[in-house]
Amino acid sequence: MMHDEVVSRLRHVLMEGEIPPGARIPERELCASFAISRTPLREALKVLAAEGLVVLLPNRGSRAAKLTQKDVKELFEVCEALEAAAGELACPRISDEQLREIAELQANMVEHYRAQDLLSYYRCNRLIHEAIVRAADNAVLAGFYESVAARIRRARFITPMSPEHWGLAIQEHEGILNALQRRDARGLAHILHTHLRRKREEVVRAGFAEGE
Amino acid sequence: MMHDEVVSRLRHVLMEGEIPPGARIPERELCASFAISRTPLREALKVLAAEGLVVLLPNRGSRAAKLTQKDVKELFEVCEALEAAAGELACPRISDEQLREIAELQANMVEHYRAQDLLSYYRCNRLIHEAIVRAADNAVLAGFYESVAARIRRARFITPMSPEHWGLAIQEHEGILNALQRRDARGLAHILHTHLRRKREEVVRAGFAEGE
DNA sequence: TTGATCATTTTTGCATTCAAAATAGTTCCT
DNA sequence: AGGAACTATTTTGAATGCAAAAATGATCAA
């Protein structure tokens, strides 16, 4: 029971950037702050290393994983595939209740767009994508998606988003909701693909801009 | 360095079915057989639990994960998405050398089909799919694929394969190679989808037959 | 004989300890 | 002074130890 606790606390520390990417992970300090011994912490480190959040250097400790440009590209490519698949699977499986929930999130998101509230917009956007993945009713897919999304998020790409792109994203989301309501699996997969590809290109551009 | 060693040895033990799905994992015995203490073994168990090969029951030890019918379905759905994505990404990236390698594997596979050597056929088939994933040049994708493929393989679905399906699979593989050579990303993704969906349906049918 | 309760043994989870490796610091030589 | 070599300290990786929990089995009552 404690093991999962340690893993999620450590994941949280890494996700919140308390230990920045590339930085050494101070075993002893974390043990003290979590009030545990090194054994469970080291187990958690190995698990997070398998997840890709931590890199283990033999005899030289562990560091918070650093995302290279290529890593980000790879994560986006996989994210794209997973979300498209989720959408396709969700279409025949989604319940009216879930559909209603997404429609509501969508409405909220548009509100935040109107108010130009980027942070709330992002939160809604994320909830919608997560809801679609949930509707796919596939635990393996959901697990992979969570892992990929977490790693992408950790890169903290809160790209300012150009007005045109933001508008386009909103339009695409209308299309997503529409396809879901029409249970158009193929159409939804296609929209999600282009939607995410656009986001990826935007992020990659921003990434290049800031160097690495 | 020892850590990875233990993880892969343990994975091997599980994959080869030396510990059958659902069985308890005898910590002390494995420690003795690997000639290590419990600490590194337990770390490995946690890593494999994160991979889905092991389930940890708090205060009740660990067991080899047992695949339910739903698990198999989920794994196949994700496998389908990953391979289709791999094919799509591989098209623009694959080298002539890699293409040649796959063509050769394909020729071998057809030979094994002619000789009705199912085991060799499966081996070639697997190598081809792995080669496509490798050609996609995406480490995240490759890692997920490996994990999913391993779990599917462990279920040991060496379904006898009806002659018609076998013939169809061979045809589809011709199509796969063709699309790769023409660098037809969309076409390849489509063929891979149907190819794997067919296999899934076959396996699921066999699974239902034997109850689970 | 069956079933329930309690003691014994085993197993699990974490803390601690120990040896080896890496890092830092110091001395010595040029 | 600058740099190589050696020693001391810290840190890592794995073994062992210990308390708590579960599994086993033994005893006893119905």
mmCIF file of C-alpha atoms in Angstrom, chain A residues 41-199:
data_model
loop_
_atom_site.group_PDB
_atom_site.id
_atom_site.type_symbol
_atom_site.label_atom_id
_atom_site.label_comp_id
_atom_site.label_asym_id
_atom_site.label_seq_id
_atom_site.Cartn_x
_atom_site.Cartn_y
_atom_site.Cartn_z
ATOM 1 C CA LEU A 41 12.249 4.951 -2.533
ATOM 2 C CA ARG A 42 14.649 3.007 -4.698
ATOM 3 C CA GLU A 43 11.871 0.646 -5.716
ATOM 4 C CA ALA A 44 9.790 3.634 -6.758
ATOM 5 C CA LEU A 45 12.721 5.056 -8.719
ATOM 6 C CA LYS A 46 13.011 1.850 -10.693
ATOM 7 C CA VAL A 47 9.310 1.859 -11.485
ATOM 8 C CA LEU A 48 9.433 5.458 -12.683
ATOM 9 C CA ALA A 49 12.517 4.621 -14.695
ATOM 10 C CA ALA A 50 10.493 1.939 -16.462
ATOM 11 C CA GLU A 51 7.861 4.614 -17.095
ATOM 12 C CA GLY A 52 10.456 6.914 -18.600
ATOM 13 C CA LEU A 53 10.276 9.697 -16.017
ATOM 14 C CA VAL A 54 13.607 8.801 -14.441
ATOM 15 C CA VAL A 55 16.890 7.645 -15.899
ATOM 16 C CA LEU A 56 19.143 5.388 -13.868
ATOM 17 C CA LEU A 57 22.879 5.745 -14.290
ATOM 18 C CA PRO A 58 24.644 2.666 -12.925
ATOM 19 C CA ASN A 59 26.661 3.575 -9.831
ATOM 20 C CA ARG A 60 25.958 7.223 -10.465
ATOM 21 C CA GLY A 61 22.461 7.579 -9.155
ATOM 22 C CA SER A 62 19.290 8.643 -10.900
ATOM 23 C CA ARG A 63 18.252 11.830 -12.633
ATOM 24 C CA ALA A 64 14.940 13.302 -13.689
ATOM 25 C CA ALA A 65 14.561 12.379 -17.346
ATOM 26 C CA LYS A 66 15.321 15.178 -19.742
ATOM 27 C CA LEU A 67 13.229 15.407 -22.862
ATOM 28 C CA THR A 68 15.135 15.971 -26.043
ATOM 29 C CA GLN A 69 13.477 17.349 -29.131
ATOM 30 C CA LYS A 70 13.343 13.820 -30.490
ATOM 31 C CA ASP A 71 11.700 12.514 -27.322
ATOM 32 C CA VAL A 72 8.954 15.106 -27.608
ATOM 33 C CA LYS A 73 8.410 14.257 -31.237
ATOM 34 C CA GLU A 74 8.196 10.569 -30.434
ATOM 35 C CA LEU A 75 5.793 11.136 -27.551
ATOM 36 C CA PHE A 76 3.510 13.227 -29.733
ATOM 37 C CA GLU A 77 3.523 10.628 -32.482
ATOM 38 C CA VAL A 78 2.499 7.931 -30.037
ATOM 39 C CA CYS A 79 -0.030 10.196 -28.357
ATOM 40 C CA GLU A 80 -1.585 10.844 -31.728
ATOM 41 C CA ALA A 81 -1.914 7.138 -32.446
ATOM 42 C CA LEU A 82 -3.318 6.373 -29.012
ATOM 43 C CA GLU A 83 -5.893 9.150 -29.065
ATOM 44 C CA ALA A 84 -7.015 8.320 -32.578
ATOM 45 C CA ALA A 85 -7.426 4.699 -31.552
ATOM 46 C CA ALA A 86 -9.261 5.774 -28.410
ATOM 47 C CA GLY A 87 -11.663 7.847 -30.462
ATOM 48 C CA GLU A 88 -12.312 5.020 -32.864
ATOM 49 C CA LEU A 89 -12.970 2.589 -30.013
ATOM 50 C CA ALA A 90 -15.021 5.104 -28.069
ATOM 51 C CA CYS A 91 -17.545 5.707 -30.851
ATOM 52 C CA PRO A 92 -19.410 2.422 -30.547
ATOM 53 C CA ARG A 93 -18.891 2.242 -26.780
ATOM 54 C CA ILE A 94 -19.549 5.687 -25.421
ATOM 55 C CA SER A 95 -22.640 6.083 -23.257
ATOM 56 C CA ASP A 96 -25.132 8.917 -23.568
ATOM 57 C CA GLU A 97 -24.065 10.047 -20.117
ATOM 58 C CA GLN A 98 -20.414 10.253 -21.176
ATOM 59 C CA LEU A 99 -21.419 12.006 -24.364
ATOM 60 C CA ARG A 100 -23.351 14.562 -22.375
ATOM 61 C CA GLU A 101 -20.371 15.087 -20.082
ATOM 62 C CA ILE A 102 -18.088 15.778 -23.017
ATOM 63 C CA ALA A 103 -20.609 18.143 -24.584
ATOM 64 C CA GLU A 104 -20.700 20.082 -21.324
ATOM 65 C CA LEU A 105 -16.908 20.232 -21.104
ATOM 66 C CA GLN A 106 -16.883 21.418 -24.684
ATOM 67 C CA ALA A 107 -19.321 24.222 -23.860
ATOM 68 C CA ASN A 108 -17.186 25.247 -20.884
ATOM 69 C CA MET A 109 -14.111 25.194 -23.067
ATOM 70 C CA VAL A 110 -15.694 27.505 -25.596
ATOM 71 C CA GLU A 111 -16.590 29.839 -22.741
ATOM 72 C CA HIS A 112 -12.971 29.915 -21.620
ATOM 73 C CA TYR A 113 -11.952 30.547 -25.212
ATOM 74 C CA ARG A 114 -14.319 33.493 -25.391
ATOM 75 C CA ALA A 115 -12.866 34.807 -22.136
ATOM 76 C CA GLN A 116 -9.367 34.150 -23.519
ATOM 77 C CA ASP A 117 -8.590 32.207 -20.340
ATOM 78 C CA LEU A 118 -5.822 29.966 -21.629
ATOM 79 C CA LEU A 119 -5.232 28.000 -18.446
ATOM 80 C CA SER A 120 -8.886 27.067 -17.928
ATOM 81 C CA TYR A 121 -9.096 26.315 -21.625
ATOM 82 C CA TYR A 122 -6.206 23.895 -21.346
ATOM 83 C CA ARG A 123 -7.786 22.242 -18.322
ATOM 84 C CA CYS A 124 -11.050 21.643 -20.183
ATOM 85 C CA ASN A 125 -9.221 20.506 -23.253
ATOM 86 C CA ARG A 126 -7.327 17.958 -21.214
ATOM 87 C CA LEU A 127 -10.476 16.719 -19.505
ATOM 88 C CA ILE A 128 -12.162 16.208 -22.874
ATOM 89 C CA HIS A 129 -9.275 14.175 -24.246
ATOM 90 C CA GLU A 130 -9.173 12.129 -21.062
ATOM 91 C CA ALA A 131 -12.912 11.530 -21.240
ATOM 92 C CA ILE A 132 -12.586 10.202 -24.784
ATOM 93 C CA VAL A 133 -9.834 7.841 -23.698
ATOM 94 C CA ARG A 134 -12.003 6.707 -20.792
ATOM 95 C CA ALA A 135 -14.908 6.116 -23.116
ATOM 96 C CA ALA A 136 -12.748 3.766 -25.162
ATOM 97 C CA ASP A 137 -12.983 1.433 -22.162
ATOM 98 C CA ASN A 138 -9.523 -0.022 -22.622
ATOM 99 C CA ALA A 139 -7.311 -0.101 -19.527
ATOM 100 C CA VAL A 140 -4.103 -0.847 -21.431
ATOM 101 C CA LEU A 141 -4.699 2.061 -23.773
ATOM 102 C CA ALA A 142 -5.609 4.318 -20.868
ATOM 103 C CA GLY A 143 -2.414 3.378 -19.024
ATOM 104 C CA PHE A 144 -0.207 4.118 -22.015
ATOM 105 C CA TYR A 145 -2.036 7.336 -22.699
ATOM 106 C CA GLU A 146 -1.606 8.488 -19.129
ATOM 107 C CA SER A 147 2.096 7.762 -19.238
ATOM 108 C CA VAL A 148 2.616 9.574 -22.524
ATOM 109 C CA ALA A 149 0.431 12.526 -21.589
ATOM 110 C CA ALA A 150 2.219 12.898 -18.270
ATOM 111 C CA ARG A 151 5.621 12.983 -19.927
ATOM 112 C CA ILE A 152 4.462 15.509 -22.498
ATOM 113 C CA ARG A 153 2.893 17.672 -19.841
ATOM 114 C CA ARG A 154 6.065 17.601 -17.795
ATOM 115 C CA ALA A 155 7.841 19.319 -20.653
ATOM 116 C CA ARG A 156 5.648 22.296 -19.756
ATOM 117 C CA PHE A 157 4.803 23.360 -23.228
ATOM 118 C CA ILE A 158 2.307 26.048 -22.358
ATOM 119 C CA THR A 159 2.846 27.510 -25.773
ATOM 120 C CA PRO A 160 1.084 30.860 -25.986
ATOM 121 C CA MET A 161 -0.988 29.608 -28.954
ATOM 122 C CA SER A 162 -1.565 31.985 -31.830
ATOM 123 C CA PRO A 163 -5.141 33.281 -32.167
ATOM 124 C CA GLU A 164 -5.645 31.517 -35.487
ATOM 125 C CA HIS A 165 -4.520 28.196 -34.071
ATOM 126 C CA TRP A 166 -6.702 28.602 -31.059
ATOM 127 C CA GLY A 167 -9.711 29.230 -33.248
ATOM 128 C CA LEU A 168 -8.840 26.253 -35.390
ATOM 129 C CA ALA A 169 -8.489 24.061 -32.317
ATOM 130 C CA ILE A 170 -11.964 25.100 -31.195
ATOM 131 C CA GLN A 171 -13.367 24.290 -34.611
ATOM 132 C CA GLU A 172 -11.690 20.907 -34.576
ATOM 133 C CA HIS A 173 -13.137 20.197 -31.165
ATOM 134 C CA GLU A 174 -16.596 20.922 -32.532
ATOM 135 C CA GLY A 175 -15.826 18.347 -35.189
ATOM 136 C CA ILE A 176 -14.664 15.882 -32.563
ATOM 137 C CA LEU A 177 -17.857 16.200 -30.561
ATOM 138 C CA ASN A 178 -19.885 15.949 -33.741
ATOM 139 C CA ALA A 179 -18.173 12.789 -34.880
ATOM 140 C CA LEU A 180 -18.647 11.254 -31.446
ATOM 141 C CA GLN A 181 -22.339 12.074 -31.479
ATOM 142 C CA ARG A 182 -22.686 10.597 -34.954
ATOM 143 C CA ARG A 183 -20.559 7.629 -33.777
ATOM 144 C CA ASP A 184 -18.409 8.186 -36.827
ATOM 145 C CA ALA A 185 -15.339 6.221 -35.767
ATOM 146 C CA ARG A 186 -13.336 6.802 -38.928
ATOM 147 C CA GLY A 187 -14.131 10.477 -39.061
ATOM 148 C CA LEU A 188 -13.264 10.936 -35.406
ATOM 149 C CA ALA A 189 -9.950 9.146 -35.757
ATOM 150 C CA HIS A 190 -9.138 11.381 -38.694
ATOM 151 C CA ILE A 191 -10.012 14.596 -36.901
ATOM 152 C CA LEU A 192 -8.056 13.593 -33.814
ATOM 153 C CA HIS A 193 -5.062 12.801 -35.994
ATOM 154 C CA THR A 194 -5.008 16.189 -37.647
ATOM 155 C CA HIS A 195 -5.901 17.961 -34.412
ATOM 156 C CA LEU A 196 -2.935 16.454 -32.620
ATOM 157 C CA ARG A 197 -0.606 16.727 -35.555
ATOM 158 C CA ARG A 198 -1.282 20.450 -35.612
ATOM 159 C CA LYS A 199 -0.541 20.725 -31.916
#
